[in-house]
C-alpha atoms as a PDB file:
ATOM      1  CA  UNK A   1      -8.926   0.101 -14.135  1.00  0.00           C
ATOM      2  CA  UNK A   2      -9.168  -2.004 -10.682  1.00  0.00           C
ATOM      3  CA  UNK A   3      -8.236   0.250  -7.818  1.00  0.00           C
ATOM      4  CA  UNK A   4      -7.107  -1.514  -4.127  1.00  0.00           C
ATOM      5  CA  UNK A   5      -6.578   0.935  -1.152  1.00  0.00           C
ATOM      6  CA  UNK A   6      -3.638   1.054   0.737  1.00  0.00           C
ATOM      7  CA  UNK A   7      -3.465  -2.146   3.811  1.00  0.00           C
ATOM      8  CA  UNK A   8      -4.178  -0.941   7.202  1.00  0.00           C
ATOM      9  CA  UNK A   9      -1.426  -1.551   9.367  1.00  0.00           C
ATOM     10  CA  UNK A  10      -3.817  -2.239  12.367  1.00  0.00           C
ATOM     11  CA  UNK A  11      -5.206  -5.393  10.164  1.00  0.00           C
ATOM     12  CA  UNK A  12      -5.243  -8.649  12.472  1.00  0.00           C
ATOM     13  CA  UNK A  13      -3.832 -12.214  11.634  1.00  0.00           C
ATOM     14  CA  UNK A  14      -6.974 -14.455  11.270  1.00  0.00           C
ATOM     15  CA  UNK A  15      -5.833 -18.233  11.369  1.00  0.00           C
ATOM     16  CA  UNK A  16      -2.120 -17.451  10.907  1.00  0.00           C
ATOM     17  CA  UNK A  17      -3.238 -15.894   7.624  1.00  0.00           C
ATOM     18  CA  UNK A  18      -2.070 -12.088   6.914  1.00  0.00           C
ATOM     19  CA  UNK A  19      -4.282 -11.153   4.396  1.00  0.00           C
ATOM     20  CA  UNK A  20      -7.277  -8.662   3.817  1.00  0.00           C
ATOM     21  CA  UNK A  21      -9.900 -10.634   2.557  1.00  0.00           C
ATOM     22  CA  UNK A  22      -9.307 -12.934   5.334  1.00  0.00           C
ATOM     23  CA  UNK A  23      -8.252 -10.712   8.419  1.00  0.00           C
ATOM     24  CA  UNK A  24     -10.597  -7.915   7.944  1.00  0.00           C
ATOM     25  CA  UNK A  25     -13.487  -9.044   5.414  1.00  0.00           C
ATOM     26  CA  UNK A  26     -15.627  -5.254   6.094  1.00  0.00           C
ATOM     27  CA  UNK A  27     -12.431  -3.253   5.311  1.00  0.00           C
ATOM     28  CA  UNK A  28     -12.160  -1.581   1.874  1.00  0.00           C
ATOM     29  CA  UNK A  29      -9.102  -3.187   0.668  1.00  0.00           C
ATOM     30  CA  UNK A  30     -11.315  -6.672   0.877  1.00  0.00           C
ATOM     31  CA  UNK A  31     -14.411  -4.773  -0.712  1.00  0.00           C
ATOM     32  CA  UNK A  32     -12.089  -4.156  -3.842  1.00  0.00           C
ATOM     33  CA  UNK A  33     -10.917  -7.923  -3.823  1.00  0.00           C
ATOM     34  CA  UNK A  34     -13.885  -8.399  -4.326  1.00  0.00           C
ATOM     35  CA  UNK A  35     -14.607  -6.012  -7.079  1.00  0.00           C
ATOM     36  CA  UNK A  36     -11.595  -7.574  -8.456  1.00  0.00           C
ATOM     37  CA  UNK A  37     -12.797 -11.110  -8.418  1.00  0.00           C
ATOM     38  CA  UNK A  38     -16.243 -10.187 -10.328  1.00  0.00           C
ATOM     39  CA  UNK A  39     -13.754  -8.714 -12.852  1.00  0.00           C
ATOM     40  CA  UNK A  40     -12.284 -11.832 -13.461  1.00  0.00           C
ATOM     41  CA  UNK A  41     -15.020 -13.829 -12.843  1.00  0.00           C
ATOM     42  CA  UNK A  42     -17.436 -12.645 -15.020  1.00  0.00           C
ATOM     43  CA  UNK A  43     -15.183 -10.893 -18.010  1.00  0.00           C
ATOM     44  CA  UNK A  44     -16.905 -10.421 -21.304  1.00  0.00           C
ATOM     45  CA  UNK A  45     -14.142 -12.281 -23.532  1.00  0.00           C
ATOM     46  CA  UNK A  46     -13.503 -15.863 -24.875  1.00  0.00           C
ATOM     47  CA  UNK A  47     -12.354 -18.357 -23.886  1.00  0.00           C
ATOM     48  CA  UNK A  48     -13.017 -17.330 -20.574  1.00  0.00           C
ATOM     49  CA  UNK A  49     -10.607 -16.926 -17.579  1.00  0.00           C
ATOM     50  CA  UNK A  50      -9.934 -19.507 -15.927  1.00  0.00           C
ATOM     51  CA  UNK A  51      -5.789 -19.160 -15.420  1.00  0.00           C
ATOM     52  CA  UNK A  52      -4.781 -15.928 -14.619  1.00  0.00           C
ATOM     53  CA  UNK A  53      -0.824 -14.576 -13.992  1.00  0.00           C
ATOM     54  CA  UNK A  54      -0.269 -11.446 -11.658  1.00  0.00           C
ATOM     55  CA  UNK A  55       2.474  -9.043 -13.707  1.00  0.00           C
ATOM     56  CA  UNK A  56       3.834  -6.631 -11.131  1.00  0.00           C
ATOM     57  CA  UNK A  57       5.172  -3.460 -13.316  1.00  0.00           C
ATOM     58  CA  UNK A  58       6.656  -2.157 -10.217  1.00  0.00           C
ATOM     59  CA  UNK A  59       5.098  -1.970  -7.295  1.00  0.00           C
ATOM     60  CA  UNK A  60       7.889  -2.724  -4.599  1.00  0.00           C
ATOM     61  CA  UNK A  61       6.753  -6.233  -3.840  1.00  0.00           C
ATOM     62  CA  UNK A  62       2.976  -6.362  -4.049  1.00  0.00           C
ATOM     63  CA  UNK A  63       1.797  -8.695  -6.480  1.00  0.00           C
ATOM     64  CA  UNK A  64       2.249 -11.975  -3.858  1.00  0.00           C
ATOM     65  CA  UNK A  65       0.160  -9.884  -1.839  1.00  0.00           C
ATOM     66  CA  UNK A  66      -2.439  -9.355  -4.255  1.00  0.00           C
ATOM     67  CA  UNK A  67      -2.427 -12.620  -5.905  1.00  0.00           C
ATOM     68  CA  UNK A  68      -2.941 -14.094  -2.527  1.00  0.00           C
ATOM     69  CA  UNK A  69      -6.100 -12.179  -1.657  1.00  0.00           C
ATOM     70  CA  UNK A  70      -7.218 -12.329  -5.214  1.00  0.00           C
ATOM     71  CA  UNK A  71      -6.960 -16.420  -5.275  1.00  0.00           C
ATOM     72  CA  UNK A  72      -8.702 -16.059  -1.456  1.00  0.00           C
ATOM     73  CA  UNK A  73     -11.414 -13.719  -2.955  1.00  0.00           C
ATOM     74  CA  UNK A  74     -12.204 -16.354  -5.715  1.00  0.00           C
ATOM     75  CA  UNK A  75     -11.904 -19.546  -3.218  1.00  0.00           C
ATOM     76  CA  UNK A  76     -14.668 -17.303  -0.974  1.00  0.00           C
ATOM     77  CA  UNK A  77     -17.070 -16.925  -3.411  1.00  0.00           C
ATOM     78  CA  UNK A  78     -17.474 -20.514  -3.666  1.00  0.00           C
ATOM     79  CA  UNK A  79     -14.649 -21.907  -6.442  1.00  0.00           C
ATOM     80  CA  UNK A  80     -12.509 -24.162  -5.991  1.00  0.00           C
ATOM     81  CA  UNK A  81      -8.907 -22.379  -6.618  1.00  0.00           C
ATOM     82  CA  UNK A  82      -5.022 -23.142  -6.789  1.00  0.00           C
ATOM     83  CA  UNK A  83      -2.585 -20.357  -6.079  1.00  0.00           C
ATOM     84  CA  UNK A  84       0.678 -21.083  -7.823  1.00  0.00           C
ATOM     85  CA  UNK A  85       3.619 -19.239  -6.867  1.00  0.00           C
ATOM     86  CA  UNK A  86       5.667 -18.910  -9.446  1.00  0.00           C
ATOM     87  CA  UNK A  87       7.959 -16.268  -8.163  1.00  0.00           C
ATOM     88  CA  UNK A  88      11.567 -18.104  -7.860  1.00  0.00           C
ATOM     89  CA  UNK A  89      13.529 -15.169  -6.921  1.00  0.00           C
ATOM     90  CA  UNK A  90      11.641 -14.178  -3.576  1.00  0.00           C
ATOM     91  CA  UNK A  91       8.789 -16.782  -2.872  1.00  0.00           C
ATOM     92  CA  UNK A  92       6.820 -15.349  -0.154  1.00  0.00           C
ATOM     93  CA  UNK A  93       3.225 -16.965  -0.595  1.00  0.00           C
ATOM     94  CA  UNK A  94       3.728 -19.413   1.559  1.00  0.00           C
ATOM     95  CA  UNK A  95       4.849 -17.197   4.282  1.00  0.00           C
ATOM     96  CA  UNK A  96       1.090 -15.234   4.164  1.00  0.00           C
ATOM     97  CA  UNK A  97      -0.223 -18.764   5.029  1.00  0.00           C
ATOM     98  CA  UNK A  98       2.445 -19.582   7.634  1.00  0.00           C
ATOM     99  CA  UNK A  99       3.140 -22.975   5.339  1.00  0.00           C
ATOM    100  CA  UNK A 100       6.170 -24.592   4.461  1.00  0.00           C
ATOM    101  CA  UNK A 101       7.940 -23.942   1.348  1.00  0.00           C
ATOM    102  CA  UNK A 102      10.168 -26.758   1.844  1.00  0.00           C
ATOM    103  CA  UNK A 103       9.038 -28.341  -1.419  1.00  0.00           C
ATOM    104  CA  UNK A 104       7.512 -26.879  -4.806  1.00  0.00           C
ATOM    105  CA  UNK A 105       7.248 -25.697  -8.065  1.00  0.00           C
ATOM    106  CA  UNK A 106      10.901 -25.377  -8.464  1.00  0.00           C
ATOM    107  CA  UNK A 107      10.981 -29.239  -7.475  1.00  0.00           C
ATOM    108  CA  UNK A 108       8.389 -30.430  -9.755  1.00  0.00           C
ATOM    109  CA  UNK A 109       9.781 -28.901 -12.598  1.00  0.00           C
ATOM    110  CA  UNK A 110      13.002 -29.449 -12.437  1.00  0.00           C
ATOM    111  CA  UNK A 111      11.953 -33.461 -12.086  1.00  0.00           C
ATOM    112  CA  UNK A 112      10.524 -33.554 -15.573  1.00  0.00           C
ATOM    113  CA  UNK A 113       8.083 -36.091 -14.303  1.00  0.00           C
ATOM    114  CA  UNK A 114       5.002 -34.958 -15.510  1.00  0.00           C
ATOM    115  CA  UNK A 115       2.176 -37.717 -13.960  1.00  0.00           C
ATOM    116  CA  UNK A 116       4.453 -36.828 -10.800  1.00  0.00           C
ATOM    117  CA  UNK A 117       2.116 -35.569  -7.776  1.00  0.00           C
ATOM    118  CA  UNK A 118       2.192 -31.922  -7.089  1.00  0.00           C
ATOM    119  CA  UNK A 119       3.524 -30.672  -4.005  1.00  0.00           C
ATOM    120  CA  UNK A 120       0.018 -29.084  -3.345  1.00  0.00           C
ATOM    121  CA  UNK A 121      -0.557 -27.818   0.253  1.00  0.00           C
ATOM    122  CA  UNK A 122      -4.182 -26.466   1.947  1.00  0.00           C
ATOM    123  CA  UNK A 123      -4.202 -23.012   2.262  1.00  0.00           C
ATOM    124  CA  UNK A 124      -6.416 -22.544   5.229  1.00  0.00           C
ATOM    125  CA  UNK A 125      -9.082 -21.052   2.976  1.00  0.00           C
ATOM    126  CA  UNK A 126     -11.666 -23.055   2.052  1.00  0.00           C
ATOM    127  CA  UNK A 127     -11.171 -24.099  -1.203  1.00  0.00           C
ATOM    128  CA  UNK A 128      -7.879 -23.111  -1.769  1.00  0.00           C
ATOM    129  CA  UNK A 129      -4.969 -24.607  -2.511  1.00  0.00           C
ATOM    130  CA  UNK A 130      -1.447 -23.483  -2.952  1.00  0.00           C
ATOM    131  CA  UNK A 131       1.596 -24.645  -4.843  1.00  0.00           C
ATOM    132  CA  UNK A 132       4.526 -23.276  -3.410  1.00  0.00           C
ATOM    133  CA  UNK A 133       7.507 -21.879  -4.942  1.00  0.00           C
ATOM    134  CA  UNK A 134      10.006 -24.721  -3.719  1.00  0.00           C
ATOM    135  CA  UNK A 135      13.433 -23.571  -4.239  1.00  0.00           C
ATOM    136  CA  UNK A 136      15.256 -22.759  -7.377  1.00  0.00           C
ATOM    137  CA  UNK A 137      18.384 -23.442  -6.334  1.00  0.00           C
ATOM    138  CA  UNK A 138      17.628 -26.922  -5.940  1.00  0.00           C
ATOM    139  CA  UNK A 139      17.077 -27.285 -10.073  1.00  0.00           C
ATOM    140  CA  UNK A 140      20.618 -27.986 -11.119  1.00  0.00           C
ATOM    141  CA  UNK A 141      21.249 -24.154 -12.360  1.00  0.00           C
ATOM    142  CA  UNK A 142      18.254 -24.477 -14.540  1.00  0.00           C
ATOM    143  CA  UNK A 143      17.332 -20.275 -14.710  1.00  0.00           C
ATOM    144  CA  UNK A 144      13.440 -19.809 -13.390  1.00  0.00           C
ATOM    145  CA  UNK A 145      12.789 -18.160 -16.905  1.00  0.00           C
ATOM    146  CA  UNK A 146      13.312 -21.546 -18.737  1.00  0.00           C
ATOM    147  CA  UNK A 147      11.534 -23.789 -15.981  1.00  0.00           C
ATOM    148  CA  UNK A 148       8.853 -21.745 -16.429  1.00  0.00           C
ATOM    149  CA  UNK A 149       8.805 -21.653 -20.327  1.00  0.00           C
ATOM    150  CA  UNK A 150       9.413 -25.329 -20.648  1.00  0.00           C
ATOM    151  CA  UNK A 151       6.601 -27.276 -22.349  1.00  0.00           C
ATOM    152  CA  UNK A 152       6.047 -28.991 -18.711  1.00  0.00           C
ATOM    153  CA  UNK A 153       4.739 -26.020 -16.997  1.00  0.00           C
ATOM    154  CA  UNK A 154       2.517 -25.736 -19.476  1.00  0.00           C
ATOM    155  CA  UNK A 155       1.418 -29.388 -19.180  1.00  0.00           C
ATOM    156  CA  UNK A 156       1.430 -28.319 -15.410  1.00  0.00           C
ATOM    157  CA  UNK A 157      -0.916 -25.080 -16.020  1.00  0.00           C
ATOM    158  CA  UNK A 158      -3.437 -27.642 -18.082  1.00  0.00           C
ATOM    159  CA  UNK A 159      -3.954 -30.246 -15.647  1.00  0.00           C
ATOM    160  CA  UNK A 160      -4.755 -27.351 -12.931  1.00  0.00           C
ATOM    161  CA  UNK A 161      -7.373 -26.103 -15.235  1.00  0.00           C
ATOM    162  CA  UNK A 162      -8.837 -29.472 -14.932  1.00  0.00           C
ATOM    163  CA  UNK A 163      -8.731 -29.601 -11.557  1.00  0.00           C
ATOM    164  CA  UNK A 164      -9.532 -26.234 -10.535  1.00  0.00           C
ATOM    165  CA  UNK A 165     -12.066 -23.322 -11.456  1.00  0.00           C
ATOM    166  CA  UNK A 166      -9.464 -21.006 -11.524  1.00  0.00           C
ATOM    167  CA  UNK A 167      -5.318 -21.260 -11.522  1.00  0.00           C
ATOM    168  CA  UNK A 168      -3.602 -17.486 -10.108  1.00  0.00           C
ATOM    169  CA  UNK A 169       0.015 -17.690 -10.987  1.00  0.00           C
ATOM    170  CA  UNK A 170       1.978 -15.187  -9.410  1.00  0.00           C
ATOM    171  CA  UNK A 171       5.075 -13.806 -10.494  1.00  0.00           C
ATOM    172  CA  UNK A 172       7.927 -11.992  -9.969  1.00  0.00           C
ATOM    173  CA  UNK A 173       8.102  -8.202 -11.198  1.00  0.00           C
ATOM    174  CA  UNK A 174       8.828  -7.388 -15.172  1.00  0.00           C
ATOM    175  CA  UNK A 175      11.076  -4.615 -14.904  1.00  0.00           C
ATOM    176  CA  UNK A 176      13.872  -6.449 -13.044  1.00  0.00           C
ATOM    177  CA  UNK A 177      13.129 -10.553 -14.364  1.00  0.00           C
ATOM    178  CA  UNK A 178      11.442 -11.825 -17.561  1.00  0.00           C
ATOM    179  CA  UNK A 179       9.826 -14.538 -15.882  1.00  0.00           C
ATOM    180  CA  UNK A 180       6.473 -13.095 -16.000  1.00  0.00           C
ATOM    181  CA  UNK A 181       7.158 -13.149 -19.928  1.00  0.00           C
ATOM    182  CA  UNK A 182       7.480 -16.835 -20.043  1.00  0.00           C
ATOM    183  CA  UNK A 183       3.950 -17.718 -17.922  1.00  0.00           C
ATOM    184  CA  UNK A 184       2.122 -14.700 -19.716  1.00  0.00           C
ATOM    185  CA  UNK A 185       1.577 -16.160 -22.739  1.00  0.00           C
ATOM    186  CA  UNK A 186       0.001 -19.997 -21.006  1.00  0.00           C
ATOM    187  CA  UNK A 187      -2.456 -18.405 -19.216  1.00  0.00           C
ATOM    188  CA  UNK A 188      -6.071 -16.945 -20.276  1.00  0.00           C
ATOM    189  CA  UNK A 189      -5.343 -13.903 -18.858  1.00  0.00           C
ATOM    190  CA  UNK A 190      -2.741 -11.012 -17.210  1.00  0.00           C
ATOM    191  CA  UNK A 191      -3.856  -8.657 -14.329  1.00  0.00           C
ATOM    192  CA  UNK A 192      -1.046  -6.223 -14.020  1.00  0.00           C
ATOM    193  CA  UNK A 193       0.001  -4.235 -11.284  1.00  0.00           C
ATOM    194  CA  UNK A 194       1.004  -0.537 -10.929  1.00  0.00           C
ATOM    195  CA  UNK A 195       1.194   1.156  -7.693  1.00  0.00           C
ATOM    196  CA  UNK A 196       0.381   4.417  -6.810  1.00  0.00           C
ATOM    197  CA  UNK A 197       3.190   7.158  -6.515  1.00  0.00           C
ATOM    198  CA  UNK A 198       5.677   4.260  -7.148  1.00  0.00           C
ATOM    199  CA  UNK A 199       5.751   2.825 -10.116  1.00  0.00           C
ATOM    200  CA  UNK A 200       6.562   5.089 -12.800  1.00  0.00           C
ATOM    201  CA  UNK A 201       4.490   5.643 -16.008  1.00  0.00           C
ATOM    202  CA  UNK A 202       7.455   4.570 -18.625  1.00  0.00           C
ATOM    203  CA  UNK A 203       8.126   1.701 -16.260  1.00  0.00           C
ATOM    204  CA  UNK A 204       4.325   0.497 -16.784  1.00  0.00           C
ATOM    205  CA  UNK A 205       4.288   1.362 -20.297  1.00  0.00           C
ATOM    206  CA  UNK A 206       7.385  -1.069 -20.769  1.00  0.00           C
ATOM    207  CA  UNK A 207       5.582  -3.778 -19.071  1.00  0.00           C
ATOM    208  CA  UNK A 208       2.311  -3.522 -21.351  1.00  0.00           C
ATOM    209  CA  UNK A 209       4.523  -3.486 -24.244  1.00  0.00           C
ATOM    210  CA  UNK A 210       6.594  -6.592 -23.401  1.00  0.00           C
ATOM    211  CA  UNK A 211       3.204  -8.324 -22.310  1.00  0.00           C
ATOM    212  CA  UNK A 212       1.633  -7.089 -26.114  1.00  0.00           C
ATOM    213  CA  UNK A 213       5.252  -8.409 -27.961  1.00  0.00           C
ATOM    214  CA  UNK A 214       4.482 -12.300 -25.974  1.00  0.00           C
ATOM    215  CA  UNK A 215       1.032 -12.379 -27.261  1.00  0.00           C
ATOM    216  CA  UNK A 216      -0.413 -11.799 -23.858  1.00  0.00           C
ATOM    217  CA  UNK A 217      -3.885 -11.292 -23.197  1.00  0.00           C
ATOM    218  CA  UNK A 218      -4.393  -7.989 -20.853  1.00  0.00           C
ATOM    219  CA  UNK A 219      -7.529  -8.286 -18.714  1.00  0.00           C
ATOM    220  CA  UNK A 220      -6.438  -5.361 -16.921  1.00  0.00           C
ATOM    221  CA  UNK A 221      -4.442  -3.003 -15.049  1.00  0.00           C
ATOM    222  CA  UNK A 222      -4.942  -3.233 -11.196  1.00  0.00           C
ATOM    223  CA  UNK A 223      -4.046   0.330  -9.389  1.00  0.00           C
ATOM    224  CA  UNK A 224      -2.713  -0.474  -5.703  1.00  0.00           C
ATOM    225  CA  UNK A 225      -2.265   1.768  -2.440  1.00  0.00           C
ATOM    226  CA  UNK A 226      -5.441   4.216  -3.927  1.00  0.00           C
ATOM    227  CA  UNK A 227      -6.394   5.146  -0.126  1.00  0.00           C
ATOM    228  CA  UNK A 228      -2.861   6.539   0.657  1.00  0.00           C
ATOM    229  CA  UNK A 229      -1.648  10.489   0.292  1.00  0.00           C
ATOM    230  CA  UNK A 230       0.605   9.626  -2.347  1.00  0.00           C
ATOM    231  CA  UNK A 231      -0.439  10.301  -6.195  1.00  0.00           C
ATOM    232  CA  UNK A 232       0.388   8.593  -9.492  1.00  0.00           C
END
């Protein structure tokens, strides 16, 4: 198990960009990104990982966060990464960049134009680049679930892989949407995320068991907010 400490509060904005691994590279939260990304990067299991998803089991609102600095981490170490937020119902990984979401994912889907260019922005990060949410009200009432479960996204998810070293999908948390469900299954991978004194044990037991009944490949479970007085 992957353990992250709990944020400072006193971390600084580097570049407009709120994030660990950026801000405040010597702290130990961006130590254990880093940890993380050797996980990833240099798993024992075939096909290797190149697309990853970020399955929150209930941390409050974390897994942008940590998708974020993972996809930094990765674009750090010297690969060439796209973030892809895939979290309709509160898009927010834009906002840790200070870029637009005026146009995204939600767009490009709902198109169906797949040789359409992606609404790809630079991150800041060297060799990062993100893929906004967009907005899903903007897809005719099509439900995020089913944009994200349609045979495009997967055509999507495929022509990152061919572009990119790595492709970190984040999405939004299992207990309250299925969405997670629907990208689990296209991707090498699933990091999921439990939080320390928050999420409860049943709670993350019903998130590994949904993952297991999608055919989902587990690389891990990632324990948040380690460093703070709280206890799981």
């Amino acid at each position: 198990m992957s353990q992250i400490q709990e944020r400072a509060e006193s971390q600084t904005r580097v570049g407009g960009i709120d994030l660990a691994i950026v801000a405040n590279p010597a702290s130990a939260v961006a130590e254990a990104y880093r940890s993380l990304r050797s996980t990833v990067k240099f798993a024992r299991v075939e096909p290797a990982v190149r697309s990853l998803a970020i399955a929150d089991a209930g941390t409050g609102g974390q897994h942008t966060d940590v998708a974020a600095n993972l996809a930094s981490a990765l674009a750090l170490g010297g690969d060439s990464v796209v973030l892809v937020d895939a979290d309709f119902r509160r898009p927010r990984a834009h906002e840790l960049f200070r870029l637009s979401n005026d146009t995204g994912l939600a767009e490009w889907l709902a198109a169906g134009d797949a040789e359409a260019p992606l609404p790809l922005i630079e991150s800041g990060v060297e060799g990062l680049t993100l893929l906004p949410a967009g907005h899903a009200g903007k897809t005719g009432g099509t439900l995020p679930a089913d944009l994200l479960g349609s045979n495009l996204f997967a055509r999507l998810l495929a022509r990152l892989r061919d572009e990119a070293a790595f492709v970190v999908v984040n999405t939004p948390p299992l207990p309250d949407f299925g969405d997670a469900l629907a990208v689990a299954p296209r991707v090498d991978a699933v990091l999921l995320l439990v939080r320390s004194g928050k999420t409860k044990r049943a709670a993350a037991q019903r998130a590994r068991e949904s993952l297991d009944r999608v055919g989902a490949r587990l690389l891990g479970v990632v324990l948040t907010d380690t460093g703070s007085r709280r206890r799981a």
